[in-house]
Coordinates of C-alpha atoms and ligand atoms in Angstrom, one line a residue:
Chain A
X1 CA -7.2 -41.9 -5.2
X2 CA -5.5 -42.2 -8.4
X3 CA -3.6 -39.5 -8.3
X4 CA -2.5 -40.4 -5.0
X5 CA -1.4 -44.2 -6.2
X6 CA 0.8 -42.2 -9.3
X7 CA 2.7 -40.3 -6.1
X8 CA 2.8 -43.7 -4.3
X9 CA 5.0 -45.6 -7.3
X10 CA 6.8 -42.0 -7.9
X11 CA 7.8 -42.3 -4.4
X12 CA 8.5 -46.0 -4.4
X13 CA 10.8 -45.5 -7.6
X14 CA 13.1 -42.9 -6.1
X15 CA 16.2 -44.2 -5.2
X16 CA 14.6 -47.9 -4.5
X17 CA 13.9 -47.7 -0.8
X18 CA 10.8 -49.8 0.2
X19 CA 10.3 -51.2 -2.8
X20 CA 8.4 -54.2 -2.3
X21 CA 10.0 -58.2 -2.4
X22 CA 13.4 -59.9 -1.0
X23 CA 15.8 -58.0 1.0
X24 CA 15.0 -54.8 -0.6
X25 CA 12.1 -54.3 1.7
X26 CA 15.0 -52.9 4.3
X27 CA 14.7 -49.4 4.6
X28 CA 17.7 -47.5 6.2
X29 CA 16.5 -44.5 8.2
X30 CA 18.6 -41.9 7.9
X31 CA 18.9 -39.8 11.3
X32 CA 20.7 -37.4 10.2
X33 CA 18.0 -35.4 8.4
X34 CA 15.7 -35.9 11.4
X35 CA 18.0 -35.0 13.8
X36 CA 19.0 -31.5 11.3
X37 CA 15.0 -31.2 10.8
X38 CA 14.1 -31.3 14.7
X39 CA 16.5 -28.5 15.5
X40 CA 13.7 -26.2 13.3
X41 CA 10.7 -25.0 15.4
X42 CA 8.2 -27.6 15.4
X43 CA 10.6 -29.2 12.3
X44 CA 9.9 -32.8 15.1
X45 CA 6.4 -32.9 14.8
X46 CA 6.6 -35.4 11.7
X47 CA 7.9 -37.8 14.0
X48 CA 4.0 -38.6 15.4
X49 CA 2.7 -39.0 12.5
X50 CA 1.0 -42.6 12.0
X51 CA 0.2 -42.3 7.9
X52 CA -3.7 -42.1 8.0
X53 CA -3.7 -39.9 5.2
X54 CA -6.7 -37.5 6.9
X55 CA -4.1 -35.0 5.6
X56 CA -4.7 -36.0 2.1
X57 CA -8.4 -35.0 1.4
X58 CA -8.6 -31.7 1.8
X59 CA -4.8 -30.8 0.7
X60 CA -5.4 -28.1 -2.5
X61 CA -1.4 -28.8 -3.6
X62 CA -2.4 -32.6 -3.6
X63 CA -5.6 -31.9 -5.3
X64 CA -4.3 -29.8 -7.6
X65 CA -0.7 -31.5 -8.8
X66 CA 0.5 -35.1 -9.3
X67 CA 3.2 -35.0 -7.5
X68 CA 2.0 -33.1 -3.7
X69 CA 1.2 -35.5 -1.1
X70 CA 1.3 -34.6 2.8
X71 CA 1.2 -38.0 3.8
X72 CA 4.0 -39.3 1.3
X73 CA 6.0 -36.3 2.3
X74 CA 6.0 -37.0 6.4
X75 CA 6.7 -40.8 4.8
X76 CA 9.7 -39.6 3.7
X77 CA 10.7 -37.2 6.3
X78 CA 10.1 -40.8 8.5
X79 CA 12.4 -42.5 6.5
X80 CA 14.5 -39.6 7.0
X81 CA 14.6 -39.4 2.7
X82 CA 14.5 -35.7 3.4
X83 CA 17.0 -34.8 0.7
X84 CA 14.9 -35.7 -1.9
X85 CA 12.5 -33.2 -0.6
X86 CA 14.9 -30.1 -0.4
X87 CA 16.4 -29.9 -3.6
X88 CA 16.4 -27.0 -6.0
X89 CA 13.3 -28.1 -8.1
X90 CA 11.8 -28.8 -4.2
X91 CA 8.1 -29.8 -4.6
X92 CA 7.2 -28.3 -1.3
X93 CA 7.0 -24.8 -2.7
X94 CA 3.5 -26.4 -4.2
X95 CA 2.4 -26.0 -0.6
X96 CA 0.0 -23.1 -0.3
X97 CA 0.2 -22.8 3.4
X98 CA -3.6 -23.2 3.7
X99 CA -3.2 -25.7 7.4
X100 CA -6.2 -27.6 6.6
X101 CA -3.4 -30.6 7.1
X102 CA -2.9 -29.2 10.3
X103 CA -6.7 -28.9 11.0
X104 CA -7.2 -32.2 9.9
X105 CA -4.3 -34.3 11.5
X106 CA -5.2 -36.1 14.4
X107 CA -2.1 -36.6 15.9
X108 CA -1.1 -33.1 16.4
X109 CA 1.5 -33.7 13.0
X110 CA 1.1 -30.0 11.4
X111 CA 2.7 -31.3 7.8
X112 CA 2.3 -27.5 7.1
X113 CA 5.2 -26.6 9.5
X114 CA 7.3 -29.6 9.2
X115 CA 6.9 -28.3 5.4
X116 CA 8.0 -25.0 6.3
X117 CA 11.1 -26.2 8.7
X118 CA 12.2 -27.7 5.6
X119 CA 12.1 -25.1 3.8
X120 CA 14.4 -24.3 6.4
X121 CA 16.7 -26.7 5.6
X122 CA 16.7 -25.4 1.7
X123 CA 17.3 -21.6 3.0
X124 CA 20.6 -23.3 5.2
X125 CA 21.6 -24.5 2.0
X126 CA 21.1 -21.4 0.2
X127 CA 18.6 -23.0 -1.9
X128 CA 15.3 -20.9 -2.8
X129 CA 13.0 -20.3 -5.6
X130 CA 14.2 -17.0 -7.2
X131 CA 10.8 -15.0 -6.0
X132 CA 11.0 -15.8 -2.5
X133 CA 14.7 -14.9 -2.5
X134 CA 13.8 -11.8 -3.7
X135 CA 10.7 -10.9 -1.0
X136 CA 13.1 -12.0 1.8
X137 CA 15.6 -9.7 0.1
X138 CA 13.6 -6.0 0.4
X139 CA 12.5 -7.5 3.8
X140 CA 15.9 -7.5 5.2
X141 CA 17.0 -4.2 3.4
X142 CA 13.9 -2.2 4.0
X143 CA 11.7 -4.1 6.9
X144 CA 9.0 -4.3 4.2
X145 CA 7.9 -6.1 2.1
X146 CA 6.3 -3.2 0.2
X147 CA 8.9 -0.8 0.1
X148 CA 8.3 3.1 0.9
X149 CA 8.5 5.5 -1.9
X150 CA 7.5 8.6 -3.3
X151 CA 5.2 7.6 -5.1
X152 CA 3.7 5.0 -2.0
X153 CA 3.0 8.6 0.0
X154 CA 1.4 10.4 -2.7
X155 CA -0.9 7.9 -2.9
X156 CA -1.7 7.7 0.5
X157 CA -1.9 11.6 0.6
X158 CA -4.9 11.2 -1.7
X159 CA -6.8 9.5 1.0
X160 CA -5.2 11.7 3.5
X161 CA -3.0 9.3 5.5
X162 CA 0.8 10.7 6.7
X163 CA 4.3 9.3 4.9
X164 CA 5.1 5.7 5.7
X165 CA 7.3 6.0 8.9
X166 CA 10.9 4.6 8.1
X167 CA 11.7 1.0 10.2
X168 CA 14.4 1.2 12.5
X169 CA 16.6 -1.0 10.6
X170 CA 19.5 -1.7 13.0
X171 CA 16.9 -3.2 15.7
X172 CA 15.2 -5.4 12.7
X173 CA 19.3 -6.4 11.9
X174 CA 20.1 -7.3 15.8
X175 CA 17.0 -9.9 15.5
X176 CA 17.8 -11.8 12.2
X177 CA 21.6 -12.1 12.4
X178 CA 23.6 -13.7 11.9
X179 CA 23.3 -16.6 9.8
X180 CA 21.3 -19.9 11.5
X181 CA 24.0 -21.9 10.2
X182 CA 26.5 -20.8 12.8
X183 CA 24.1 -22.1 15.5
X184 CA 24.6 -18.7 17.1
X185 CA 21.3 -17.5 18.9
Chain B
X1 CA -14.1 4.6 23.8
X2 CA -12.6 1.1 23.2
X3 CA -8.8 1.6 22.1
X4 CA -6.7 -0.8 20.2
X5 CA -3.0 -0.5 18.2
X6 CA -2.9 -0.7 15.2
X7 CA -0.6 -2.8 13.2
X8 CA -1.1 -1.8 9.4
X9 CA 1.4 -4.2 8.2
X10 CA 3.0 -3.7 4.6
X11 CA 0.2 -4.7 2.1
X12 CA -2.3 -2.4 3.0
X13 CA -0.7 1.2 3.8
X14 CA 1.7 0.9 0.7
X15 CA -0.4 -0.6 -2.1
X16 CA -3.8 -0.2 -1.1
X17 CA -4.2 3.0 1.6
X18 CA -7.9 3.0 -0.1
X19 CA -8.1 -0.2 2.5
X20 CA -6.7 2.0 5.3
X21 CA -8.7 5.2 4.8
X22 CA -11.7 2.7 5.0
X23 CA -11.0 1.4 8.6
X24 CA -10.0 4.7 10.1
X25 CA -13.2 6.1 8.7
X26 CA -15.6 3.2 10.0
X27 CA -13.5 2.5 13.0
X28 CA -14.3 6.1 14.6
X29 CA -18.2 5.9 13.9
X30 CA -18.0 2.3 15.5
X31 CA -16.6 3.7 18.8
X32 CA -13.2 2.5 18.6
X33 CA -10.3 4.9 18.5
X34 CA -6.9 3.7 17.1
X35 CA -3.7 4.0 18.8
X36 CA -0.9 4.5 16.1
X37 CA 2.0 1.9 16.5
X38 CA 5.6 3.3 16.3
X39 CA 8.3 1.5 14.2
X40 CA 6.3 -1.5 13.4
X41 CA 8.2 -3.8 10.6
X42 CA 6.6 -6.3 8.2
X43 CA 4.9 -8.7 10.5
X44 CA 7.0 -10.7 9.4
X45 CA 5.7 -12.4 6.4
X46 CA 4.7 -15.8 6.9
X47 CA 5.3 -17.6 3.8
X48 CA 8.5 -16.0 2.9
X49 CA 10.2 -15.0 5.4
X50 CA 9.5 -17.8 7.4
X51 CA 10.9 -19.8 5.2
X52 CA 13.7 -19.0 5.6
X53 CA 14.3 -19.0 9.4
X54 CA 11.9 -19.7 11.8
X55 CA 13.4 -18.4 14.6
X56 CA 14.2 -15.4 13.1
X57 CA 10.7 -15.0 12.0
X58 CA 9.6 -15.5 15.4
X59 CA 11.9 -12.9 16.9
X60 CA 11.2 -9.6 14.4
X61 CA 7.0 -10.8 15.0
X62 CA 8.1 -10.8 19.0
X63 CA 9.4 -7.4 18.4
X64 CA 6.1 -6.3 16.9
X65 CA 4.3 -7.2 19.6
X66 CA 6.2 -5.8 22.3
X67 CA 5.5 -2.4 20.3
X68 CA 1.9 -3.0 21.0
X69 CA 2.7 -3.9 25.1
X70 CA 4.3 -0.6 25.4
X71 CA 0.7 0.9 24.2
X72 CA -0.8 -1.2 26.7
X73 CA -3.8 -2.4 24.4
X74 CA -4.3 -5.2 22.4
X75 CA -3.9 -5.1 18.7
X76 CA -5.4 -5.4 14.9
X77 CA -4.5 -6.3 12.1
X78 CA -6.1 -5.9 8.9
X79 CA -4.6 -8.7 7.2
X80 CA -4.7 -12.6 7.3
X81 CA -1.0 -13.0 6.8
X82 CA -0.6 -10.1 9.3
X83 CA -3.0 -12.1 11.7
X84 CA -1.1 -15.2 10.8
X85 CA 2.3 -14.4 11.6
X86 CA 1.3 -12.4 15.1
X87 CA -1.3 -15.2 16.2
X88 CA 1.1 -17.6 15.8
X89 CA 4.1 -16.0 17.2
X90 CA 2.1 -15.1 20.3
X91 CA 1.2 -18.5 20.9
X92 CA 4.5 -20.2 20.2
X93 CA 5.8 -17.5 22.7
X94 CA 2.9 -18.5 25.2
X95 CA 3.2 -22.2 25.3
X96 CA 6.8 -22.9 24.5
X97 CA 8.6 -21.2 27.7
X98 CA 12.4 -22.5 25.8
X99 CA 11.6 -20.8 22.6
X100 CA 10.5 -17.9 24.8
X101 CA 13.7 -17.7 26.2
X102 CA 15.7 -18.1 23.2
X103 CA 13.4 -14.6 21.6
X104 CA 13.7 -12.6 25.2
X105 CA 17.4 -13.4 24.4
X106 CA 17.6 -12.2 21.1
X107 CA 14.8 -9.2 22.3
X108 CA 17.4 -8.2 25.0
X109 CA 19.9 -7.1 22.3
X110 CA 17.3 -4.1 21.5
X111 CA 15.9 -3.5 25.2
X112 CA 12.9 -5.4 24.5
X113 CA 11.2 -8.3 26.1
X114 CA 8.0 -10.4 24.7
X115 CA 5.2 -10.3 27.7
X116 CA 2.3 -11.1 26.1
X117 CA 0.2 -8.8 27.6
X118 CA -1.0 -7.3 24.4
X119 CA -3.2 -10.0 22.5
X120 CA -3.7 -10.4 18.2
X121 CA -7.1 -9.7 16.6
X122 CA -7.8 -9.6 12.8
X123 CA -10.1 -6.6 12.6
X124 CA -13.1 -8.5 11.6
X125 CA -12.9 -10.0 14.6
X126 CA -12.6 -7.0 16.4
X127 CA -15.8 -5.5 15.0
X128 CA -17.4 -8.3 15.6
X129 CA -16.4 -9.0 19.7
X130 CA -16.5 -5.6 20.6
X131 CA -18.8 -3.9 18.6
X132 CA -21.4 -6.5 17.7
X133 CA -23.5 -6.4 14.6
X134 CA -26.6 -4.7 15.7
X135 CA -24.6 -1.3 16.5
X136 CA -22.4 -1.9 12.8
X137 CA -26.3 -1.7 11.6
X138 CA -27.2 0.6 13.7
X139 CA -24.2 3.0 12.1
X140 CA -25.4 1.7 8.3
X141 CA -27.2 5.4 6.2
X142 CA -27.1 3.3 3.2
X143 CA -28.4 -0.3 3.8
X144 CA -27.0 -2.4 0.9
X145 CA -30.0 -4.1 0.5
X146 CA -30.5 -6.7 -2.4
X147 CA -26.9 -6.7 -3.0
X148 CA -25.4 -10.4 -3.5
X149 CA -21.9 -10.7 -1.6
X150 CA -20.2 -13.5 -2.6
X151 CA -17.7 -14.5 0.4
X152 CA -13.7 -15.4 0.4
X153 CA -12.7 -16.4 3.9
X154 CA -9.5 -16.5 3.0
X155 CA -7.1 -19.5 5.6
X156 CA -5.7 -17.3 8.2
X157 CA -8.7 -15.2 9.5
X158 CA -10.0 -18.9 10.6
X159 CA -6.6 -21.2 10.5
X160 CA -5.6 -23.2 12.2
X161 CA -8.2 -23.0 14.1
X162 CA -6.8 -24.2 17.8
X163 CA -4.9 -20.7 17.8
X164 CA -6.9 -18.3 15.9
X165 CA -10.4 -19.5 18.0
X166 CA -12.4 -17.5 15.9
X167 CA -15.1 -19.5 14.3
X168 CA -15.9 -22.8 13.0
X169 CA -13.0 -23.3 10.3
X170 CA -15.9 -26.2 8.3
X171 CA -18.5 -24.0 8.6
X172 CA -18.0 -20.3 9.4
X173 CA -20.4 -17.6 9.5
X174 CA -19.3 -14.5 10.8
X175 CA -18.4 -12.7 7.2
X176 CA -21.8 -13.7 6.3
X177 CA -23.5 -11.9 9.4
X178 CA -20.8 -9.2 9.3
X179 CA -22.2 -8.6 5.3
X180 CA -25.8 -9.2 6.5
X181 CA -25.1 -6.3 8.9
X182 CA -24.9 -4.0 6.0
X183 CA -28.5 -5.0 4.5
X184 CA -26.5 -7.2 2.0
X185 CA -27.3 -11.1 1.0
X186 CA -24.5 -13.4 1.8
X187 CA -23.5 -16.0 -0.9
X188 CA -21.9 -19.0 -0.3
X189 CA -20.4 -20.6 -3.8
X190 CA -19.6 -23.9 -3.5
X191 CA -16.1 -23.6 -3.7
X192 CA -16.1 -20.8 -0.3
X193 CA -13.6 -23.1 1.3
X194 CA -10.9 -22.8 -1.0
X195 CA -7.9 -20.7 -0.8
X196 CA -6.3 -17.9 -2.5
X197 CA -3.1 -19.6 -3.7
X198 CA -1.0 -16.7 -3.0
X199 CA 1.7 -18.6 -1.4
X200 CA 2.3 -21.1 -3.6
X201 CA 5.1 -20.8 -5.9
X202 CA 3.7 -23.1 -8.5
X203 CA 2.4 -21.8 -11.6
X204 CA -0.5 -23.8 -12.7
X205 CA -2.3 -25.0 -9.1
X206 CA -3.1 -22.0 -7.9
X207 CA -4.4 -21.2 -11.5
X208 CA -6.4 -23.8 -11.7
X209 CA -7.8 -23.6 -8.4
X210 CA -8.5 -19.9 -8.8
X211 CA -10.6 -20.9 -12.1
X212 CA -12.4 -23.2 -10.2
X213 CA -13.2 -20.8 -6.7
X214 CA -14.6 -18.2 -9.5
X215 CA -16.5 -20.1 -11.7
X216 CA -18.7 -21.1 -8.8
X217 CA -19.1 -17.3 -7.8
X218 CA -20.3 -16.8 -11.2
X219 CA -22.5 -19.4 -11.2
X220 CA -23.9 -17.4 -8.4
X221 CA -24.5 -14.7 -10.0
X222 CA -23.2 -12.8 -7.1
X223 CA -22.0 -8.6 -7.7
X224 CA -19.1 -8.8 -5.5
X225 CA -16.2 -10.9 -3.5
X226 CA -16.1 -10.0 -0.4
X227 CA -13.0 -10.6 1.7
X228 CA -10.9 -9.1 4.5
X229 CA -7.2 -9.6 3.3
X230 CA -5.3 -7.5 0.9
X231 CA -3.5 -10.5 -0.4
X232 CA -6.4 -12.2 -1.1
X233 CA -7.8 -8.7 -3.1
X234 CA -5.0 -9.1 -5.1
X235 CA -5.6 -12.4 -6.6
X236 CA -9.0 -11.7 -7.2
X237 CA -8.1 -8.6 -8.8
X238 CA -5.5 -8.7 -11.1
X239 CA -5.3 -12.4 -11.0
X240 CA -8.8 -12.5 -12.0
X241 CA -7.9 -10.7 -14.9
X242 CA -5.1 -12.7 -15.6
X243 CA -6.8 -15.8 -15.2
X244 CA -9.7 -14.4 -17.4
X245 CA -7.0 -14.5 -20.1
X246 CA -5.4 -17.3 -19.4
X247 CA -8.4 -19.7 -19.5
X248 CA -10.2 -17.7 -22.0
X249 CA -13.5 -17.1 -19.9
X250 CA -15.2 -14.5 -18.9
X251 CA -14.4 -13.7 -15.0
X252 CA -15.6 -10.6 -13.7
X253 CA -16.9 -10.3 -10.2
X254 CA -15.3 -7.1 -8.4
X255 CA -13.3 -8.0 -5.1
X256 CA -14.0 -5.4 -2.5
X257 CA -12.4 -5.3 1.0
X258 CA -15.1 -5.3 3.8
X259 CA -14.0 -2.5 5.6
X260 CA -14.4 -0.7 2.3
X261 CA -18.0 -2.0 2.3
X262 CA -18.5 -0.9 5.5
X263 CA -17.2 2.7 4.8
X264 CA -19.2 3.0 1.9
X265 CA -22.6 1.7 3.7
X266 CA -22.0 4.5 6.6
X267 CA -21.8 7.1 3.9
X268 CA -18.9 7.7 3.0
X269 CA -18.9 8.5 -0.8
X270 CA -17.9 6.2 -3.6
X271 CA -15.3 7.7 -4.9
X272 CA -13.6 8.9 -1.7
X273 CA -12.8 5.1 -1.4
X274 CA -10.2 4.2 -4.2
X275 CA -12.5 2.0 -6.0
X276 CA -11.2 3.5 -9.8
X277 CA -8.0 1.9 -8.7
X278 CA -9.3 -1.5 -9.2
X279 CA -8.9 -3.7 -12.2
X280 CA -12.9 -4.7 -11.6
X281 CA -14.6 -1.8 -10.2
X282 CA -17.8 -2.2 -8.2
X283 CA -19.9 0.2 -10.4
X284 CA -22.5 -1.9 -8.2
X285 CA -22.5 0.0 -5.5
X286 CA -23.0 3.4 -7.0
X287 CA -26.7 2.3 -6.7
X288 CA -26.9 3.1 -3.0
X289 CA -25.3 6.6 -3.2
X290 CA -27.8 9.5 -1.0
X291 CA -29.2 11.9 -3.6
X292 CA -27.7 14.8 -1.7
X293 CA -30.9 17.2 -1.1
X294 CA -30.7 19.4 -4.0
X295 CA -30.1 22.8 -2.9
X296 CA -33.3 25.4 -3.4
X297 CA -32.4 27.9 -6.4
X298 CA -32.2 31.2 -4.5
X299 CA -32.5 33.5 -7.6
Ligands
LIG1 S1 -0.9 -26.3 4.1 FE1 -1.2 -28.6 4.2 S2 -3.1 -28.9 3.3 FE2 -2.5 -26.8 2.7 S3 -1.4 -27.1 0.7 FE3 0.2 -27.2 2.4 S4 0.3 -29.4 2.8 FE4 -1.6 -29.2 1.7
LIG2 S1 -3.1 -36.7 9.1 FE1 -1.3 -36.6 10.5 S2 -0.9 -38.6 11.2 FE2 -2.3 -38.8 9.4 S3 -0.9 -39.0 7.6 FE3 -1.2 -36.8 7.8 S4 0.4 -36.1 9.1 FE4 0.3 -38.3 9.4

């Protein structure tokens, strides 16, 4: 509880938005982000979520950090504040992609993949962390994320097991171009 | 014979084919016979990859599973990621009849279209549905018996848990009955729920999570991890070591891979199964090696 109430006035002191007394209790939604964010499989789900915080409990990135918080970040993403999320120092890579938000959620909310359409978002932007550029990288080179090498098949000639087939490339290369950006399917 | 594809994935045939001799060994004495995939990708990945496009992701998975249709079988994985992406993409495909559309479109391209008439299983679930534990028992030469098993789930064999359907995410017990099946004891350590932290990009959470997970499983006293995913095996191999190190303590339970478990209890040898590879080796299980009858002297 304490470590959520330090994410609560973090939250509250970026850029001023519900901050309590006067007229400063306005808080201007900004669609755009939505709109952007909804576009992204299951990137709309945030929009049912009712801030219970059943996300919270069992949420090993807001256990284990100051800053993580499921419920704060569908807050945000509610607020459409989703720029603050999707910057370079992003703390949604703190996710670990574990779903017990989306086991726990009762309204259906999955923060995991709204989480992950955002990450979306970043990619669009060209933003990532530089070790998840790089596994996307020998993905889209080599299909793998392990690529094949010599010394891959002598290894599995040890135990008996054939050379790693090679992936047919072009077919892998029809599926994930071009870019999203150009709203191409 | 039950058949079933096989979708190997990245992990497991390039870094650890110990993994994969395992489950073609112990898959043929369970009565199941493999049928070979051809020009199967990464699933793909689904922290990485999917991060960066989700439709994209969902398209290449697609492709994978169409490989499996033409077999006309159902497929395994032996990995949780592997069972994430595929579970996943095969409901999204099911349910979402735009989404659908949009893959079939992209699936056209390369003469391919999503069906779904080849359903995803993790292999642990496979053993379990259509083999059962009595006849994995009944294929055990070398019951493990005494041996404390310590057990890592892992999130993606049981989450999220309205499309993987597999056991009670709170309170699971099929690696427990799946070990028990081998003679073993099933641990539970207090901290069974937790996960690997492999996906996050953090530093210091999944560190101190990982310090936390394993000093419960020593506090068991348990011989060995158990788990079923090779991404999992890797943080509780040389990230054990690492964490070891980094926190100063002494961490030192072996991870093995079930399958590898399995192998070893149906009598295959221990060191036909790659165990030297390992930063913690499960010298344990040496204990339950068959004297092979010494041959008579015939001087
Ligand atoms: S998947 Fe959900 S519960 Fe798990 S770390 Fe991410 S936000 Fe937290
Ligand atoms: S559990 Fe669901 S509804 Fe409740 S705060 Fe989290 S995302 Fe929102």
């Amino acid at each position: 509880m304490a470590a959520e109430k330090g994410r609560a006035a973090k939250g509250g002191a970026a850029k001023g938005t519900a901050s309590k007394g006067g007229k400063a209790d306005i808080v201007h939604v900004d669609f755009a982000f939505k709109r952007e964010l909804a576009e992204k499989i299951e990137g709309n789900l945030a929009s049912f979520c009712y801030q219970c915080g059943a996300c919270v409990g069992d949420c090993p990135a807001a256990t284990y950090t100051d800053d993580f918080n499921p419920r704060m970040i569908m807050l945000k993403v509610l607020y459409g504040l989703g720029e603050e999320l999707i910057g370079s120092e992003s703390l949604l890579w703190e996710c670990t992609n574990c779903y017990n938000c989306a086991e726990r959620c009762p309204q259906d909310v999955k923060p995991v993949e709204v989480i992950i359409s955002m990450k979306n978002m970043m990619a669009d932007r060209g933003i990532y962390p530089e070790g998840v550029e790089k596994v996307i990288n020998t993905f889209e080179t080599t299909g793998r994320t392990v690529p094949m090498s010599s010394a891959v098949d002598k290894q599995r000639a040890r135990f008996g097991l054939p050379p790693l087939p090679p992936v047919p490339m072009e077919e892998i290369q029809a599926l994930i171009g071009p870019a999203p950006a150009t709203g191409e399917e | 014979m039950e058949r079933f594809a096989f979708f190997p994935g990245c992990l497991v045939p390039a870094r650890y084919p110990a993994m994969e001799f395992a489950i073609r060994q112990s898959l043929l004495k369970l009565g199941i016979e493999i049928v070979d995939l051809e020009g199967t990708s990464c699933c793909p990945d689904p922290i990485y990859f999917k991060s960066k496009d989700k439709l994209s992701w969902l398209s290449v998975a697609a492709r994978n599973l169409c490989l499996a249709e033409k077999t006309g079988v159902d497929l395994f994985t032996n990995c949780s990621g592997c069972t994430a992406t595929l579970s996943e993409a095969w409901h999204l495909l099911h349910e979402d009849e735009e989404l659908r559309e949009k893959v079939n479109r992209r699936l056209a391209k390369i003469g391919m279209e999503w069906k779904g008439t080849s359903k995803v299983r993790h292999i642990a679930t496979l053993v379990r549905d259509f083999v059962g534990y009595e006849k994995i028992s009944e294929t055990v030469v070398r019951p493990l018996d005494g041996l404390q098993v310590a057990i890592h789930y892992g999130c993606h064999l049981l989450k999220p848990s309205n499309i993987m359907k597999v056991d009670d995410p709170n309170d699971p017990s099929m690696m427990e009955d799946l070990v028990r099946a081998l003679g073993a004891d099933p641990v539970r350590h207090r901290k069974w729920y937790l996960c690997c932290g492999k996906a996050c990009t953090d530093e210091d959470l999944p560190s101190n999570m990982m310090r936390d997970l394993l000093t419960t499983v020593r506090d068991e006293q348990a011989e060995l991890l158990c788990l079923i995913c090779p991404t999992c095996f890797g943080q509780f191999d040389h990230g054990q070591m690492r964490i070891a190190k980094l926190f100063e303590e002494d961490f030192s339970t072996p991870p093995v891979y079930y399958f590898q478990l399995l192998a070893l209890a149906q009598g295959e040898p221990y060191e036909n199964l790659g165990f030297e590879r390992q930063r913690f080796k499960p010298e344990c299980l040496k204990r339950f090696e068959i004297q092979e009858p010494v041959e008579e002297a015939t001087s």
